[in-house]
PDB file of C-alpha atoms in Angstrom:
ATOM      1  CA  LEU A 108     -18.323  55.479 -13.904  1.00 37.00           C
ATOM      2  CA  MET A 109     -18.931  53.923 -17.179  1.00 41.00           C
ATOM      3  CA  GLY A 110     -15.179  53.207 -17.425  1.00 42.00           C
ATOM      4  CA  TYR A 111     -14.938  50.983 -14.462  1.00 40.00           C
ATOM      5  CA  PRO A 112     -16.770  47.915 -15.811  1.00 46.00           C
ATOM      6  CA  THR A 113     -14.438  48.179 -19.058  1.00 46.00           C
ATOM      7  CA  LEU A 114     -11.495  48.428 -16.951  1.00 39.00           C
ATOM      8  CA  GLU A 115     -12.430  45.264 -14.769  1.00 46.00           C
ATOM      9  CA  VAL A 116     -13.135  43.255 -18.007  1.00 44.00           C
ATOM     10  CA  GLY A 117      -9.858  44.268 -19.305  1.00 47.00           C
ATOM     11  CA  LEU A 118      -7.900  43.231 -16.056  1.00 47.00           C
ATOM     12  CA  SER A 119      -9.696  39.877 -16.216  1.00 57.00           C
ATOM     13  CA  MET A 120      -8.542  39.309 -19.745  1.00 65.00           C
ATOM     14  CA  ALA A 121      -4.975  40.135 -19.017  1.00 79.00           C
ATOM     15  CA  PRO A 122      -4.007  36.769 -17.453  1.00 81.00           C
ATOM     16  CA  PRO A 123      -5.240  34.742 -20.406  1.00 82.00           C
ATOM     17  CA  GLY A 124      -3.508  37.232 -22.746  1.00 83.00           C
ATOM     18  CA  ILE A 125      -0.326  36.556 -21.042  1.00 85.00           C
ATOM     19  CA  GLY A 126      -0.609  32.806 -21.287  1.00 84.00           C
ATOM     20  CA  VAL A 127      -1.395  33.185 -24.957  1.00 84.00           C
ATOM     21  CA  LEU A 128       1.701  35.192 -25.521  1.00 84.00           C
ATOM     22  CA  LEU A 129       3.863  32.746 -23.729  1.00 85.00           C
ATOM     23  CA  ALA A 130       2.290  29.615 -25.568  1.00 84.00           C
ATOM     24  CA  MET A 131       2.846  31.371 -28.956  1.00 83.00           C
ATOM     25  CA  LEU A 132       6.400  31.858 -28.163  1.00 82.00           C
ATOM     26  CA  VAL A 133       6.812  28.266 -27.285  1.00 82.00           C
ATOM     27  CA  LEU A 134       4.524  26.881 -30.120  1.00 80.00           C
ATOM     28  CA  GLY A 135       6.350  28.773 -32.735  1.00 75.00           C
ATOM     29  CA  ARG A 136       9.482  26.869 -31.991  1.00 79.00           C
ATOM     30  CA  THR A 137       7.934  23.400 -31.103  1.00 80.00           C
ATOM     31  CA  ILE A 138       5.032  22.931 -33.492  1.00 75.00           C
ATOM     32  CA  GLY A 139       7.221  21.569 -36.409  1.00 72.00           C
ATOM     33  CA  HIS A 140       9.246  19.299 -34.039  1.00 80.00           C
ATOM     34  CA  VAL A 141       6.715  17.809 -31.799  1.00 79.00           C
ATOM     35  CA  ASP A 142       3.659  15.798 -32.666  1.00 80.00           C
ATOM     36  CA  SER A 143       0.574  18.107 -32.863  1.00 79.00           C
ATOM     37  CA  ARG A 144      -1.480  15.502 -30.867  1.00 83.00           C
ATOM     38  CA  VAL A 145       0.906  15.993 -28.024  1.00 85.00           C
ATOM     39  CA  LEU A 146       0.441  19.673 -28.075  1.00 85.00           C
ATOM     40  CA  ILE A 147      -3.277  19.337 -28.227  1.00 86.00           C
ATOM     41  CA  PHE A 148      -3.498  16.886 -25.401  1.00 89.00           C
ATOM     42  CA  GLY A 149      -1.201  19.257 -23.366  1.00 88.00           C
ATOM     43  CA  GLY A 150      -3.484  22.310 -24.142  1.00 88.00           C
ATOM     44  CA  LEU A 151      -6.546  20.282 -22.968  1.00 90.00           C
ATOM     45  CA  ALA A 152      -4.900  19.194 -19.757  1.00 91.00           C
ATOM     46  CA  ALA A 153      -3.948  22.648 -19.107  1.00 90.00           C
ATOM     47  CA  THR A 154      -7.533  23.940 -19.824  1.00 90.00           C
ATOM     48  CA  GLY A 155      -8.909  21.203 -17.700  1.00 90.00           C
ATOM     49  CA  PHE A 156      -6.751  21.869 -14.831  1.00 92.00           C
ATOM     50  CA  SER A 157      -7.409  25.529 -14.885  1.00 91.00           C
ATOM     51  CA  MET A 158     -11.166  24.800 -14.804  1.00 92.00           C
ATOM     52  CA  PHE A 159     -10.750  22.241 -12.064  1.00 92.00           C
ATOM     53  CA  TRP A 160      -8.816  24.931 -10.237  1.00 89.00           C
ATOM     54  CA  MET A 161     -11.341  27.651 -10.511  1.00 89.00           C
ATOM     55  CA  SER A 162     -14.207  25.165  -9.603  1.00 89.00           C
ATOM     56  CA  HIS A 163     -12.784  25.424  -6.082  1.00 87.00           C
ATOM     57  CA  MET A 164     -12.864  29.184  -6.010  1.00 86.00           C
ATOM     58  CA  THR A 165     -14.789  30.794  -3.235  1.00 85.00           C
ATOM     59  CA  LEU A 166     -16.129  34.506  -2.433  1.00 85.00           C
ATOM     60  CA  GLN A 167     -13.117  34.621   0.078  1.00 85.00           C
ATOM     61  CA  ALA A 168     -10.630  33.673  -2.650  1.00 80.00           C
ATOM     62  CA  ASP A 169      -7.899  36.261  -3.480  1.00 79.00           C
ATOM     63  CA  SER A 170      -6.860  37.464  -7.096  1.00 80.00           C
ATOM     64  CA  ARG A 171      -3.909  34.871  -7.134  1.00 83.00           C
ATOM     65  CA  ILE A 172      -6.201  32.111  -8.272  1.00 84.00           C
ATOM     66  CA  ILE A 173      -7.688  34.355 -10.940  1.00 84.00           C
ATOM     67  CA  VAL A 174      -4.373  35.235 -12.305  1.00 86.00           C
ATOM     68  CA  LEU A 175      -2.655  31.965 -12.406  1.00 87.00           C
ATOM     69  CA  SER A 176      -5.643  29.971 -13.512  1.00 87.00           C
ATOM     70  CA  GLY A 177      -6.093  32.627 -16.182  1.00 87.00           C
ATOM     71  CA  ILE A 178      -2.476  32.331 -17.463  1.00 89.00           C
ATOM     72  CA  LEU A 179      -2.957  28.562 -17.557  1.00 90.00           C
ATOM     73  CA  GLN A 180      -6.114  28.950 -19.475  1.00 89.00           C
ATOM     74  CA  GLY A 181      -4.324  31.080 -22.065  1.00 88.00           C
ATOM     75  CA  ILE A 182      -1.710  28.369 -22.530  1.00 89.00           C
ATOM     76  CA  GLY A 183      -4.190  25.681 -22.889  1.00 88.00           C
ATOM     77  CA  SER A 184      -6.442  27.469 -25.342  1.00 85.00           C
ATOM     78  CA  SER A 185      -3.528  28.413 -27.588  1.00 84.00           C
ATOM     79  CA  SER A 186      -2.178  24.773 -27.421  1.00 83.00           C
ATOM     80  CA  VAL A 187      -5.869  23.700 -28.421  1.00 83.00           C
ATOM     81  CA  PHE A 188      -6.662  26.028 -31.397  1.00 80.00           C
ATOM     82  CA  VAL A 189      -3.145  26.404 -33.111  1.00 78.00           C
ATOM     83  CA  PRO A 190      -2.096  22.935 -33.940  1.00 77.00           C
ATOM     84  CA  PRO A 191      -5.283  21.410 -35.248  1.00 76.00           C
ATOM     85  CA  PRO A 192      -5.729  23.385 -38.584  1.00 73.00           C
ATOM     86  CA  PRO A 193      -2.237  22.232 -40.044  1.00 74.00           C
ATOM     87  CA  LEU A 194      -3.151  18.759 -38.764  1.00 74.00           C
ATOM     88  CA  ALA A 195      -6.494  18.658 -40.398  1.00 74.00           C
ATOM     89  CA  LEU A 196      -5.172  19.822 -43.735  1.00 77.00           C
ATOM     90  CA  ALA A 197      -1.999  17.591 -43.741  1.00 74.00           C
ATOM     91  CA  THR A 198      -4.233  14.585 -44.752  1.00 75.00           C
ATOM     92  CA  LEU A 199      -6.411  16.212 -47.318  1.00 79.00           C
ATOM     93  CA  PRO A 200      -5.711  16.068 -51.062  1.00 82.00           C
ATOM     94  CA  ALA A 201      -4.327  19.202 -52.710  1.00 80.00           C
ATOM     95  CA  GLN A 202      -7.656  19.878 -54.582  1.00 84.00           C
ATOM     96  CA  LEU A 203      -9.556  19.903 -51.181  1.00 83.00           C
ATOM     97  CA  ARG A 204      -7.388  22.157 -49.094  1.00 82.00           C
ATOM     98  CA  ASN A 205      -9.393  25.324 -49.851  1.00 84.00           C
ATOM     99  CA  GLN A 206     -12.691  23.677 -48.905  1.00 85.00           C
ATOM    100  CA  GLY A 207     -10.785  22.107 -45.959  1.00 82.00           C
ATOM    101  CA  ALA A 208      -9.354  25.575 -44.807  1.00 82.00           C
ATOM    102  CA  ALA A 209     -12.825  27.065 -44.975  1.00 84.00           C
ATOM    103  CA  ILE A 210     -14.407  24.351 -42.798  1.00 85.00           C
ATOM    104  CA  ALA A 211     -11.486  24.311 -40.389  1.00 81.00           C
ATOM    105  CA  THR A 212     -11.919  28.060 -39.736  1.00 81.00           C
ATOM    106  CA  LEU A 213     -15.716  27.901 -39.661  1.00 85.00           C
ATOM    107  CA  VAL A 214     -16.166  25.143 -37.043  1.00 84.00           C
ATOM    108  CA  PRO A 215     -13.922  26.511 -34.212  1.00 82.00           C
ATOM    109  CA  HIS A 216     -15.718  29.830 -34.549  1.00 84.00           C
ATOM    110  CA  PHE A 217     -19.092  28.159 -34.588  1.00 87.00           C
ATOM    111  CA  GLY A 218     -18.198  25.921 -31.658  1.00 85.00           C
ATOM    112  CA  ALA A 219     -16.873  28.845 -29.612  1.00 84.00           C
ATOM    113  CA  SER A 220     -20.066  30.876 -30.234  1.00 89.00           C
ATOM    114  CA  ALA A 221     -22.268  28.129 -29.433  1.00 90.00           C
ATOM    115  CA  GLY A 222     -20.195  27.127 -26.316  1.00 88.00           C
ATOM    116  CA  ILE A 223     -20.473  30.585 -25.034  1.00 89.00           C
ATOM    117  CA  ALA A 224     -24.276  30.729 -25.488  1.00 92.00           C
ATOM    118  CA  VAL A 225     -24.684  27.394 -23.776  1.00 92.00           C
ATOM    119  CA  VAL A 226     -22.500  28.236 -20.813  1.00 91.00           C
ATOM    120  CA  GLN A 227     -24.115  31.631 -20.446  1.00 91.00           C
ATOM    121  CA  ALA A 228     -27.609  30.053 -20.332  1.00 92.00           C
ATOM    122  CA  MET A 229     -26.467  27.510 -18.061  1.00 92.00           C
ATOM    123  CA  THR A 230     -24.911  29.927 -15.603  1.00 92.00           C
ATOM    124  CA  VAL A 231     -28.074  32.164 -15.704  1.00 92.00           C
ATOM    125  CA  ARG A 232     -30.352  28.943 -14.951  1.00 93.00           C
ATOM    126  CA  SER A 233     -28.120  27.896 -12.224  1.00 92.00           C
ATOM    127  CA  ALA A 234     -27.683  31.293 -10.591  1.00 92.00           C
ATOM    128  CA  ALA A 235     -31.632  31.374 -10.481  1.00 92.00           C
ATOM    129  CA  ALA A 236     -32.086  27.893  -9.137  1.00 92.00           C
ATOM    130  CA  ALA A 237     -29.429  28.510  -6.381  1.00 91.00           C
ATOM    131  CA  GLN A 238     -31.000  31.896  -5.508  1.00 90.00           C
ATOM    132  CA  SER A 239     -34.386  30.047  -5.166  1.00 89.00           C
ATOM    133  CA  ARG A 240     -32.848  27.458  -2.783  1.00 89.00           C
ATOM    134  CA  LEU A 241     -31.136  29.994  -0.638  1.00 86.00           C
ATOM    135  CA  THR A 242     -34.125  32.217  -0.145  1.00 87.00           C
ATOM    136  CA  GLU A 243     -36.312  29.231   0.841  1.00 84.00           C
ATOM    137  CA  ASN A 244     -35.039  29.245   4.406  1.00 82.00           C
ATOM    138  CA  LEU A 245     -34.611  33.184   4.854  1.00 84.00           C
ATOM    139  CA  ARG A 246     -37.598  33.917   6.880  1.00 82.00           C
ATOM    140  CA  ALA A 247     -38.459  34.966  10.279  1.00 82.00           C
ATOM    141  CA  ASP A 248     -39.804  31.630  11.450  1.00 82.00           C
ATOM    142  CA  ASN A 249     -36.798  29.759  10.557  1.00 82.00           C
ATOM    143  CA  PRO A 250     -34.827  29.135  13.901  1.00 85.00           C
ATOM    144  CA  ALA A 251     -31.370  28.711  12.282  1.00 84.00           C
ATOM    145  CA  PHE A 252     -31.634  31.946  10.408  1.00 83.00           C
ATOM    146  CA  VAL A 253     -32.812  33.750  13.652  1.00 83.00           C
ATOM    147  CA  ALA A 254     -29.864  32.110  15.514  1.00 84.00           C
ATOM    148  CA  ALA A 255     -27.362  33.363  12.846  1.00 82.00           C
ATOM    149  CA  ARG A 256     -28.834  36.723  12.566  1.00 83.00           C
ATOM    150  CA  PRO A 257     -30.654  37.733  15.759  1.00 82.00           C
ATOM    151  CA  ASP A 258     -30.526  41.422  14.799  1.00 82.00           C
ATOM    152  CA  PHE A 259     -31.921  41.124  11.596  1.00 82.00           C
ATOM    153  CA  ASP A 260     -35.131  43.163  11.009  1.00 81.00           C
ATOM    154  CA  PHE A 261     -37.525  42.089   8.123  1.00 81.00           C
ATOM    155  CA  GLY A 262     -39.275  45.474   8.314  1.00 81.00           C
ATOM    156  CA  LEU A 263     -36.355  47.490   7.172  1.00 84.00           C
ATOM    157  CA  PRO A 264     -36.016  47.936   3.378  1.00 85.00           C
ATOM    158  CA  GLU A 265     -32.179  48.364   4.004  1.00 87.00           C
ATOM    159  CA  SER A 266     -31.803  45.093   5.568  1.00 84.00           C
ATOM    160  CA  ILE A 267     -33.798  43.293   2.709  1.00 85.00           C
ATOM    161  CA  ALA A 268     -31.838  44.880   0.072  1.00 88.00           C
ATOM    162  CA  GLN A 269     -28.626  43.842   1.861  1.00 88.00           C
ATOM    163  CA  LEU A 270     -29.859  40.350   2.264  1.00 87.00           C
ATOM    164  CA  SER A 271     -30.797  40.322  -1.502  1.00 88.00           C
ATOM    165  CA  ARG A 272     -27.543  41.362  -2.668  1.00 90.00           C
ATOM    166  CA  GLU A 273     -25.681  38.829  -0.540  1.00 88.00           C
ATOM    167  CA  VAL A 274     -28.062  35.962  -1.733  1.00 90.00           C
ATOM    168  CA  THR A 275     -27.423  37.116  -5.387  1.00 91.00           C
ATOM    169  CA  ARG A 276     -23.690  37.217  -4.805  1.00 91.00           C
ATOM    170  CA  GLN A 277     -23.504  33.736  -3.278  1.00 91.00           C
ATOM    171  CA  ALA A 278     -25.981  32.227  -6.098  1.00 92.00           C
ATOM    172  CA  LEU A 279     -23.817  33.748  -8.751  1.00 92.00           C
ATOM    173  CA  MET A 280     -20.784  32.132  -7.252  1.00 91.00           C
ATOM    174  CA  VAL A 281     -22.498  28.818  -7.139  1.00 92.00           C
ATOM    175  CA  SER A 282     -23.341  29.065 -10.756  1.00 93.00           C
ATOM    176  CA  TYR A 283     -19.807  29.975 -11.771  1.00 92.00           C
ATOM    177  CA  VAL A 284     -18.475  26.992 -10.023  1.00 92.00           C
ATOM    178  CA  ASP A 285     -21.134  24.638 -11.506  1.00 92.00           C
ATOM    179  CA  ALA A 286     -20.033  26.005 -14.988  1.00 92.00           C
ATOM    180  CA  PHE A 287     -16.297  25.458 -14.432  1.00 92.00           C
ATOM    181  CA  ARG A 288     -16.994  21.825 -13.278  1.00 93.00           C
ATOM    182  CA  VAL A 289     -18.948  21.183 -16.543  1.00 92.00           C
ATOM    183  CA  MET A 290     -16.108  22.599 -18.537  1.00 92.00           C
ATOM    184  CA  PHE A 291     -13.548  20.559 -16.656  1.00 93.00           C
ATOM    185  CA  VAL A 292     -15.404  17.320 -17.583  1.00 93.00           C
ATOM    186  CA  LEU A 293     -15.776  18.405 -21.186  1.00 91.00           C
ATOM    187  CA  ALA A 294     -11.989  19.158 -21.480  1.00 90.00           C
ATOM    188  CA  LEU A 295     -11.564  15.568 -20.112  1.00 90.00           C
ATOM    189  CA  LEU A 296     -13.961  13.943 -22.670  1.00 91.00           C
ATOM    190  CA  SER A 297     -12.429  16.159 -25.430  1.00 87.00           C
ATOM    191  CA  SER A 298      -9.014  14.725 -24.790  1.00 86.00           C
ATOM    192  CA  LEU A 299     -10.218  11.298 -25.724  1.00 86.00           C
ATOM    193  CA  LEU A 300     -10.891  12.572 -29.454  1.00 84.00           C
ATOM    194  CA  ILE A 301      -7.155  12.850 -29.875  1.00 82.00           C
ATOM    195  CA  PHE A 302      -7.094   9.218 -30.561  1.00 80.00           C
ATOM    196  CA  LEU A 303      -9.189   9.834 -33.695  1.00 79.00           C
ATOM    197  CA  LEU A 304      -6.583  12.002 -35.112  1.00 75.00           C
ATOM    198  CA  ARG A 305      -4.196  10.831 -37.626  1.00 70.00           C
ATOM    199  CA  SER A 306      -0.566  12.115 -37.788  1.00 64.00           C
ATOM    200  CA  PRO A 307       0.271  13.693 -41.206  1.00 59.00           C
ATOM    201  CA  ARG A 308       2.178  11.527 -43.690  1.00 58.00           C
ATOM    202  CA  GLN A 309       5.843  12.399 -44.081  1.00 54.00           C
ATOM    203  CA  GLY A 310       6.992  13.548 -47.438  1.00 49.00           C
TER     204      GLY A 310
END
């Protein structure tokens, strides 16, 4: 039984891994011939579109949206993280490239760790708020709930447990959708930073 969560996590990471593989094959041939700023913008656009796509996901969605958006997310993340280091070091003097390489390696890892922590905290907080809103009207004196579930018995522990699982499931879906919307907006705002990047001087 302990192997099933690991298997589910591995299957969920497979589509982004396929996207990364495809992007690496293309980036290896184009990174020296195409402006890196164009590649970064394309990666942010792909990432933003995948987040926008997943923000419309529902509990009735099939696996197709997860697979396709995951592949698109892998392509976008590779296009965002691969071109910036050479672009950042290209304008530095030779004596500062060691320090620049260290900073260029540290900042993405720090940003990724901080971003994961912020999104995780936001998801937990949003799920708790959504669960609180959903449970406000789940009571026996609510005519709408009685009309929707006339056979529901508040005296049965099994019914309460089933209702609690459904509320938790819907609250988590709401929190994930909110997180995807926030990341979509962040991808759009990050694309504006491309105008601050300078193209490397040609030798």
